[in-house]
mmCIF file of C-alpha atoms in Angstrom:
data_model
loop_
_atom_site.group_PDB
_atom_site.id
_atom_site.type_symbol
_atom_site.label_atom_id
_atom_site.label_comp_id
_atom_site.label_asym_id
_atom_site.label_seq_id
_atom_site.Cartn_x
_atom_site.Cartn_y
_atom_site.Cartn_z
ATOM 1 C CA UNK A 1 -13.241 19.969 76.802
ATOM 2 C CA UNK A 2 -14.053 16.940 73.758
ATOM 3 C CA UNK A 3 -17.254 15.648 74.046
ATOM 4 C CA UNK A 4 -17.739 11.771 74.527
ATOM 5 C CA UNK A 5 -20.484 9.709 75.806
ATOM 6 C CA UNK A 6 -20.260 7.597 78.303
ATOM 7 C CA UNK A 7 -20.239 4.225 78.640
ATOM 8 C CA UNK A 8 -24.281 4.385 79.705
ATOM 9 C CA UNK A 9 -24.838 7.175 77.081
ATOM 10 C CA UNK A 10 -23.216 4.892 74.566
ATOM 11 C CA UNK A 11 -25.410 2.062 75.560
ATOM 12 C CA UNK A 12 -28.856 4.073 74.991
ATOM 13 C CA UNK A 13 -27.390 5.363 71.728
ATOM 14 C CA UNK A 14 -27.228 1.611 70.264
ATOM 15 C CA UNK A 15 -30.739 0.933 71.775
ATOM 16 C CA UNK A 16 -31.682 3.683 69.707
ATOM 17 C CA UNK A 17 -30.037 2.793 66.363
ATOM 18 C CA UNK A 18 -31.615 -0.373 67.244
ATOM 19 C CA UNK A 19 -34.592 0.940 67.130
ATOM 20 C CA UNK A 20 -33.945 2.829 63.479
ATOM 21 C CA UNK A 21 -33.295 -0.305 62.047
ATOM 22 C CA UNK A 22 -35.830 -1.562 63.190
ATOM 23 C CA UNK A 23 -38.639 1.102 61.970
ATOM 24 C CA UNK A 24 -36.496 1.466 58.726
ATOM 25 C CA UNK A 25 -36.316 -1.794 57.888
ATOM 26 C CA UNK A 26 -40.467 -2.526 58.433
ATOM 27 C CA UNK A 27 -40.824 0.724 56.073
ATOM 28 C CA UNK A 28 -38.082 -0.775 53.509
ATOM 29 C CA UNK A 29 -36.530 2.771 53.585
ATOM 30 C CA UNK A 30 -32.480 3.341 54.285
ATOM 31 C CA UNK A 31 -32.156 4.287 58.119
ATOM 32 C CA UNK A 32 -31.252 7.818 57.920
ATOM 33 C CA UNK A 33 -34.850 8.438 56.566
ATOM 34 C CA UNK A 34 -35.976 7.385 60.420
ATOM 35 C CA UNK A 35 -33.292 9.699 62.022
ATOM 36 C CA UNK A 36 -30.049 10.762 61.966
ATOM 37 C CA UNK A 37 -27.173 10.091 63.574
ATOM 38 C CA UNK A 38 -26.734 13.501 64.894
ATOM 39 C CA UNK A 39 -30.555 13.307 65.798
ATOM 40 C CA UNK A 40 -30.031 10.240 68.562
ATOM 41 C CA UNK A 41 -26.956 12.053 69.863
ATOM 42 C CA UNK A 42 -28.513 14.296 70.922
ATOM 43 C CA UNK A 43 -30.885 12.496 72.040
ATOM 44 C CA UNK A 44 -29.031 11.099 74.054
ATOM 45 C CA UNK A 45 -28.321 14.453 75.105
ATOM 46 C CA UNK A 46 -31.165 15.461 76.072
ATOM 47 C CA UNK A 47 -33.515 12.388 76.981
ATOM 48 C CA UNK A 48 -36.825 13.822 75.957
ATOM 49 C CA UNK A 49 -38.984 12.150 77.190
ATOM 50 C CA UNK A 50 -42.031 13.996 76.356
ATOM 51 C CA UNK A 51 -43.229 15.848 72.731
ATOM 52 C CA UNK A 52 -41.967 19.314 73.990
ATOM 53 C CA UNK A 53 -38.550 18.262 73.870
ATOM 54 C CA UNK A 54 -38.475 15.901 70.967
ATOM 55 C CA UNK A 55 -38.994 18.686 69.104
ATOM 56 C CA UNK A 56 -35.385 20.666 70.252
ATOM 57 C CA UNK A 57 -33.262 17.635 69.631
ATOM 58 C CA UNK A 58 -30.901 18.575 66.373
ATOM 59 C CA UNK A 59 -32.377 17.324 62.860
ATOM 60 C CA UNK A 60 -36.027 16.113 64.505
ATOM 61 C CA UNK A 61 -39.077 17.981 62.868
ATOM 62 C CA UNK A 62 -42.754 17.334 63.919
ATOM 63 C CA UNK A 63 -43.083 15.116 60.508
ATOM 64 C CA UNK A 64 -40.651 13.191 62.012
ATOM 65 C CA UNK A 65 -42.268 13.713 66.343
ATOM 66 C CA UNK A 66 -45.603 12.426 64.541
ATOM 67 C CA UNK A 67 -44.506 9.241 62.058
ATOM 68 C CA UNK A 68 -42.054 8.130 64.930
ATOM 69 C CA UNK A 69 -41.886 9.597 67.668
ATOM 70 C CA UNK A 70 -43.571 7.773 70.870
ATOM 71 C CA UNK A 71 -41.431 4.736 70.488
ATOM 72 C CA UNK A 72 -38.616 7.083 70.798
ATOM 73 C CA UNK A 73 -39.836 8.733 73.518
ATOM 74 C CA UNK A 74 -41.090 4.917 75.175
ATOM 75 C CA UNK A 75 -37.843 3.619 74.703
ATOM 76 C CA UNK A 76 -36.050 6.997 76.167
ATOM 77 C CA UNK A 77 -38.195 6.766 79.159
ATOM 78 C CA UNK A 78 -37.782 3.126 79.917
ATOM 79 C CA UNK A 79 -34.104 3.332 79.666
ATOM 80 C CA UNK A 80 -33.659 6.699 82.128
ATOM 81 C CA UNK A 81 -36.094 4.438 84.434
ATOM 82 C CA UNK A 82 -33.105 2.188 85.054
ATOM 83 C CA UNK A 83 -30.236 3.809 84.011
ATOM 84 C CA UNK A 84 -28.741 7.179 85.397
ATOM 85 C CA UNK A 85 -26.143 9.232 84.395
ATOM 86 C CA UNK A 86 -24.144 10.901 83.395
ATOM 87 C CA UNK A 87 -24.972 10.435 79.657
ATOM 88 C CA UNK A 88 -22.138 12.611 77.517
ATOM 89 C CA UNK A 89 -18.463 14.507 78.783
ATOM 90 C CA UNK A 90 -18.561 17.975 77.819
ATOM 91 C CA UNK A 91 -20.344 19.795 75.035
ATOM 92 C CA UNK A 92 -21.853 18.628 71.539
ATOM 93 C CA UNK A 93 -20.369 20.463 69.109
ATOM 94 C CA UNK A 94 -23.432 20.657 66.863
ATOM 95 C CA UNK A 95 -25.860 21.795 69.828
ATOM 96 C CA UNK A 96 -28.553 23.660 67.915
ATOM 97 C CA UNK A 97 -29.563 27.077 69.009
ATOM 98 C CA UNK A 98 -33.421 26.860 71.126
ATOM 99 C CA UNK A 99 -33.575 29.724 69.108
ATOM 100 C CA UNK A 100 -34.325 27.426 65.918
ATOM 101 C CA UNK A 101 -37.685 26.062 67.085
ATOM 102 C CA UNK A 102 -39.220 28.675 68.228
ATOM 103 C CA UNK A 103 -41.321 31.442 65.982
ATOM 104 C CA UNK A 104 -40.112 35.298 67.095
ATOM 105 C CA UNK A 105 -43.028 35.456 69.365
ATOM 106 C CA UNK A 106 -41.509 32.718 71.373
ATOM 107 C CA UNK A 107 -38.228 33.245 71.875
ATOM 108 C CA UNK A 108 -39.122 36.447 73.197
ATOM 109 C CA UNK A 109 -40.975 35.051 75.675
ATOM 110 C CA UNK A 110 -38.698 32.511 76.149
ATOM 111 C CA UNK A 111 -36.709 35.523 76.908
ATOM 112 C CA UNK A 112 -38.826 37.127 79.423
ATOM 113 C CA UNK A 113 -38.718 33.864 81.422
ATOM 114 C CA UNK A 114 -35.028 33.450 81.372
ATOM 115 C CA UNK A 115 -34.832 37.275 82.969
ATOM 116 C CA UNK A 116 -37.742 36.011 85.195
ATOM 117 C CA UNK A 117 -35.147 32.980 86.578
ATOM 118 C CA UNK A 118 -32.455 34.954 87.575
ATOM 119 C CA UNK A 119 -33.838 36.971 89.414
ATOM 120 C CA UNK A 120 -36.094 34.709 91.292
ATOM 121 C CA UNK A 121 -32.304 32.358 91.581
ATOM 122 C CA UNK A 122 -31.634 35.468 92.729
ATOM 123 C CA UNK A 123 -33.137 35.433 95.883
ATOM 124 C CA UNK A 124 -33.633 32.091 96.921
ATOM 125 C CA UNK A 125 -29.982 31.152 96.190
ATOM 126 C CA UNK A 126 -30.391 29.115 93.653
ATOM 127 C CA UNK A 127 -28.989 27.544 90.485
ATOM 128 C CA UNK A 128 -30.910 29.335 87.526
ATOM 129 C CA UNK A 129 -30.512 25.625 85.435
ATOM 130 C CA UNK A 130 -30.868 23.970 88.603
ATOM 131 C CA UNK A 131 -34.225 25.132 89.733
ATOM 132 C CA UNK A 132 -35.726 24.780 86.240
ATOM 133 C CA UNK A 133 -33.211 24.168 82.799
ATOM 134 C CA UNK A 134 -33.813 25.737 79.337
ATOM 135 C CA UNK A 135 -35.586 22.990 77.763
ATOM 136 C CA UNK A 136 -38.377 23.511 80.329
ATOM 137 C CA UNK A 137 -38.677 26.259 79.449
ATOM 138 C CA UNK A 138 -39.041 25.492 76.047
ATOM 139 C CA UNK A 139 -42.012 24.015 76.771
ATOM 140 C CA UNK A 140 -43.820 26.350 78.810
ATOM 141 C CA UNK A 141 -43.238 28.067 75.575
ATOM 142 C CA UNK A 142 -44.528 25.573 73.485
ATOM 143 C CA UNK A 143 -46.990 24.427 75.722
ATOM 144 C CA UNK A 144 -48.478 27.639 77.370
ATOM 145 C CA UNK A 145 -49.530 26.990 80.701
ATOM 146 C CA UNK A 146 -52.289 29.475 82.464
ATOM 147 C CA UNK A 147 -52.184 27.718 85.936
ATOM 148 C CA UNK A 148 -50.385 25.386 88.456
ATOM 149 C CA UNK A 149 -52.538 21.650 87.167
ATOM 150 C CA UNK A 150 -51.251 22.633 83.383
ATOM 151 C CA UNK A 151 -47.729 24.054 84.679
ATOM 152 C CA UNK A 152 -46.934 20.669 87.025
ATOM 153 C CA UNK A 153 -48.039 18.161 84.292
ATOM 154 C CA UNK A 154 -44.792 19.019 82.109
ATOM 155 C CA UNK A 155 -41.932 17.462 82.104
ATOM 156 C CA UNK A 156 -39.038 19.171 84.672
ATOM 157 C CA UNK A 157 -41.022 20.875 87.022
ATOM 158 C CA UNK A 158 -39.515 19.166 90.355
ATOM 159 C CA UNK A 159 -41.118 19.491 93.017
ATOM 160 C CA UNK A 160 -38.329 20.763 94.966
ATOM 161 C CA UNK A 161 -38.486 24.486 93.545
ATOM 162 C CA UNK A 162 -41.929 24.354 92.025
ATOM 163 C CA UNK A 163 -43.477 26.669 94.623
ATOM 164 C CA UNK A 164 -40.562 29.245 93.824
ATOM 165 C CA UNK A 165 -41.112 30.228 90.167
ATOM 166 C CA UNK A 166 -45.137 28.595 88.757
ATOM 167 C CA UNK A 167 -47.336 31.251 89.796
ATOM 168 C CA UNK A 168 -44.577 34.466 88.263
ATOM 169 C CA UNK A 169 -44.551 32.371 85.151
ATOM 170 C CA UNK A 170 -48.177 31.417 84.956
ATOM 171 C CA UNK A 171 -48.996 35.396 85.049
ATOM 172 C CA UNK A 172 -45.441 36.070 82.354
ATOM 173 C CA UNK A 173 -46.821 33.387 79.742
ATOM 174 C CA UNK A 174 -50.388 34.791 80.576
ATOM 175 C CA UNK A 175 -49.731 38.052 80.226
ATOM 176 C CA UNK A 176 -47.579 37.798 77.272
ATOM 177 C CA UNK A 177 -50.232 35.407 74.963
ATOM 178 C CA UNK A 178 -53.140 37.930 76.681
ATOM 179 C CA UNK A 179 -54.979 34.564 77.797
ATOM 180 C CA UNK A 180 -54.846 33.284 74.331
ATOM 181 C CA UNK A 181 -53.726 30.227 73.447
ATOM 182 C CA UNK A 182 -51.636 30.463 70.123
ATOM 183 C CA UNK A 183 -48.260 28.608 68.236
ATOM 184 C CA UNK A 184 -45.104 30.370 69.524
ATOM 185 C CA UNK A 185 -43.345 27.040 67.716
ATOM 186 C CA UNK A 186 -42.357 26.392 63.807
ATOM 187 C CA UNK A 187 -44.232 23.337 62.873
ATOM 188 C CA UNK A 188 -41.095 22.122 60.977
ATOM 189 C CA UNK A 189 -37.875 22.442 62.228
ATOM 190 C CA UNK A 190 -36.544 25.109 59.681
ATOM 191 C CA UNK A 191 -32.710 24.070 58.590
ATOM 192 C CA UNK A 192 -30.953 27.590 56.919
ATOM 193 C CA UNK A 193 -29.286 26.826 53.124
ATOM 194 C CA UNK A 194 -26.029 25.480 52.854
ATOM 195 C CA UNK A 195 -24.546 27.531 49.691
ATOM 196 C CA UNK A 196 -21.821 27.516 47.558
ATOM 197 C CA UNK A 197 -20.015 30.358 45.368
ATOM 198 C CA UNK A 198 -18.963 29.273 41.516
ATOM 199 C CA UNK A 199 -15.397 29.910 42.829
ATOM 200 C CA UNK A 200 -16.129 27.282 45.645
ATOM 201 C CA UNK A 201 -17.889 24.428 42.959
ATOM 202 C CA UNK A 202 -14.806 25.261 40.701
ATOM 203 C CA UNK A 203 -12.910 22.688 43.119
ATOM 204 C CA UNK A 204 -15.391 19.944 43.024
ATOM 205 C CA UNK A 205 -13.704 16.874 42.648
ATOM 206 C CA UNK A 206 -15.669 14.583 39.958
ATOM 207 C CA UNK A 207 -15.767 11.242 39.902
ATOM 208 C CA UNK A 208 -17.129 8.302 37.141
ATOM 209 C CA UNK A 209 -19.925 7.297 40.042
ATOM 210 C CA UNK A 210 -20.643 8.499 43.613
ATOM 211 C CA UNK A 211 -22.951 8.545 46.591
ATOM 212 C CA UNK A 212 -24.999 10.750 48.128
ATOM 213 C CA UNK A 213 -22.757 10.742 51.059
ATOM 214 C CA UNK A 214 -19.376 11.282 49.134
ATOM 215 C CA UNK A 215 -21.272 14.441 47.233
ATOM 216 C CA UNK A 216 -21.992 16.193 50.351
ATOM 217 C CA UNK A 217 -18.619 15.365 52.242
ATOM 218 C CA UNK A 218 -16.904 16.666 49.019
ATOM 219 C CA UNK A 219 -19.748 19.263 49.265
ATOM 220 C CA UNK A 220 -18.361 20.592 52.542
ATOM 221 C CA UNK A 221 -14.596 20.397 51.661
ATOM 222 C CA UNK A 222 -14.578 23.430 49.252
ATOM 223 C CA UNK A 223 -17.573 25.526 51.360
ATOM 224 C CA UNK A 224 -16.986 28.144 53.566
ATOM 225 C CA UNK A 225 -20.282 28.103 54.044
ATOM 226 C CA UNK A 226 -20.869 27.570 58.093
ATOM 227 C CA UNK A 227 -24.136 25.283 57.346
ATOM 228 C CA UNK A 228 -23.496 21.761 56.069
ATOM 229 C CA UNK A 229 -24.533 19.524 53.303
ATOM 230 C CA UNK A 230 -25.740 16.027 54.448
ATOM 231 C CA UNK A 231 -26.535 13.000 51.873
ATOM 232 C CA UNK A 232 -30.230 13.714 53.273
ATOM 233 C CA UNK A 233 -30.452 17.111 51.302
ATOM 234 C CA UNK A 234 -29.319 15.901 48.300
ATOM 235 C CA UNK A 235 -31.341 12.839 48.412
ATOM 236 C CA UNK A 236 -34.542 15.173 49.643
ATOM 237 C CA UNK A 237 -34.203 17.336 46.317
ATOM 238 C CA UNK A 238 -34.330 13.814 44.051
ATOM 239 C CA UNK A 239 -36.809 12.431 45.354
ATOM 240 C CA UNK A 240 -38.920 15.683 45.204
ATOM 241 C CA UNK A 241 -38.068 16.044 41.706
ATOM 242 C CA UNK A 242 -39.611 12.354 41.495
ATOM 243 C CA UNK A 243 -36.291 11.316 40.147
ATOM 244 C CA UNK A 244 -36.154 7.978 42.053
ATOM 245 C CA UNK A 245 -38.001 6.190 44.411
ATOM 246 C CA UNK A 246 -37.515 3.422 47.098
ATOM 247 C CA UNK A 247 -39.526 -0.370 46.121
ATOM 248 C CA UNK A 248 -40.221 -2.908 47.991
ATOM 249 C CA UNK A 249 -37.620 -5.841 49.181
ATOM 250 C CA UNK A 250 -34.601 -2.991 49.428
ATOM 251 C CA UNK A 251 -35.215 -1.777 45.266
ATOM 252 C CA UNK A 252 -34.401 1.423 44.187
ATOM 253 C CA UNK A 253 -36.743 2.592 41.203
ATOM 254 C CA UNK A 254 -35.485 5.223 38.963
ATOM 255 C CA UNK A 255 -38.047 7.207 36.691
ATOM 256 C CA UNK A 256 -36.832 8.189 33.621
ATOM 257 C CA UNK A 257 -36.364 12.015 34.551
ATOM 258 C CA UNK A 258 -33.513 10.323 37.218
ATOM 259 C CA UNK A 259 -32.176 8.068 34.536
ATOM 260 C CA UNK A 260 -32.278 11.903 32.154
ATOM 261 C CA UNK A 261 -30.596 13.517 35.219
ATOM 262 C CA UNK A 262 -27.944 10.797 35.513
ATOM 263 C CA UNK A 263 -29.351 8.671 38.325
ATOM 264 C CA UNK A 264 -27.505 4.941 38.402
ATOM 265 C CA UNK A 265 -28.049 2.161 40.563
ATOM 266 C CA UNK A 266 -26.517 -0.917 42.241
ATOM 267 C CA UNK A 267 -26.848 -4.086 43.679
ATOM 268 C CA UNK A 268 -24.219 -4.647 46.766
ATOM 269 C CA UNK A 269 -25.039 -7.075 49.719
ATOM 270 C CA UNK A 270 -25.348 -6.548 53.498
ATOM 271 C CA UNK A 271 -22.837 -8.276 55.942
ATOM 272 C CA UNK A 272 -25.645 -10.795 56.496
ATOM 273 C CA UNK A 273 -25.890 -11.268 52.524
ATOM 274 C CA UNK A 274 -28.914 -9.638 51.554
ATOM 275 C CA UNK A 275 -29.171 -8.363 48.339
ATOM 276 C CA UNK A 276 -30.007 -4.043 48.786
ATOM 277 C CA UNK A 277 -29.927 -1.462 45.838
ATOM 278 C CA UNK A 278 -27.760 1.416 45.741
ATOM 279 C CA UNK A 279 -28.520 5.261 43.370
ATOM 280 C CA UNK A 280 -25.127 6.166 42.962
ATOM 281 C CA UNK A 281 -25.033 9.487 41.294
ATOM 282 C CA UNK A 282 -23.094 9.830 37.775
ATOM 283 C CA UNK A 283 -20.854 13.177 36.829
ATOM 284 C CA UNK A 284 -23.883 14.629 35.081
ATOM 285 C CA UNK A 285 -25.212 14.396 38.135
ATOM 286 C CA UNK A 286 -22.944 15.521 40.784
ATOM 287 C CA UNK A 287 -22.200 18.722 38.435
ATOM 288 C CA UNK A 288 -26.778 19.190 38.587
ATOM 289 C CA UNK A 289 -26.349 18.825 42.495
ATOM 290 C CA UNK A 290 -22.672 21.060 42.179
ATOM 291 C CA UNK A 291 -25.481 23.449 40.390
ATOM 292 C CA UNK A 292 -28.698 23.810 43.041
ATOM 293 C CA UNK A 293 -26.858 24.575 45.655
ATOM 294 C CA UNK A 294 -24.393 28.362 43.943
ATOM 295 C CA UNK A 295 -25.847 30.667 45.570
ATOM 296 C CA UNK A 296 -26.833 33.386 42.865
#
């Protein structure tokens, strides 16, 4: 079954996009600097209302949560109070392995909790993920509750089933960590690096001027890598070297090294006839970006 949002899910998605647009306008940055569309879509799927769950959303890291997370969580919490699911149908094809969020040690603890969940569910004849879902297990790994009082405060611990597993899970967590709480998750979500072979790079179709989005699409067209490249990946690299920065009133400031790199800018109009400046990449800049991604 293909993945689609229901009418309710689409309504939440549009509200998240509106909030993102408001934040981008406040900070005078492009909307994708806040969160990507994929991140917003995963928020609809997971409906995170706490930090631990929010950090499992696709392309969301600690920095993004620290800057914007609470505002998105508040919106989601208010929405889910008045709107019942389902929010989507099918399985998202972008879904991220939770393992990428947890450290190796955190993954081992998660696996122990999953094994214990299966055993407890079998004894009580209940569906394991109905008793306690994967997102809640991840919250246990992140927050490491050592008592019932700590565990019941975690979102996803329901009154209907918590007495079946709380004492067992608390014992597993305490024994695994030897009573010492530590971080078993990555502060910033690690992302595998997109790469090209030299042969693939030779098939890049250069244009006089391209946007970062179009460059990313062309890179993905020619690459065999399972990891995709995004416009954000390109702009992050470019900004890392101080080639340009965003100014006030939707303007762009290209540095001298950025000009030497081959960056250009154009003035454009929004649908509301508001002026803004967009960064474009000359053929020279396109070639340098392609070289960045060649796997040496």
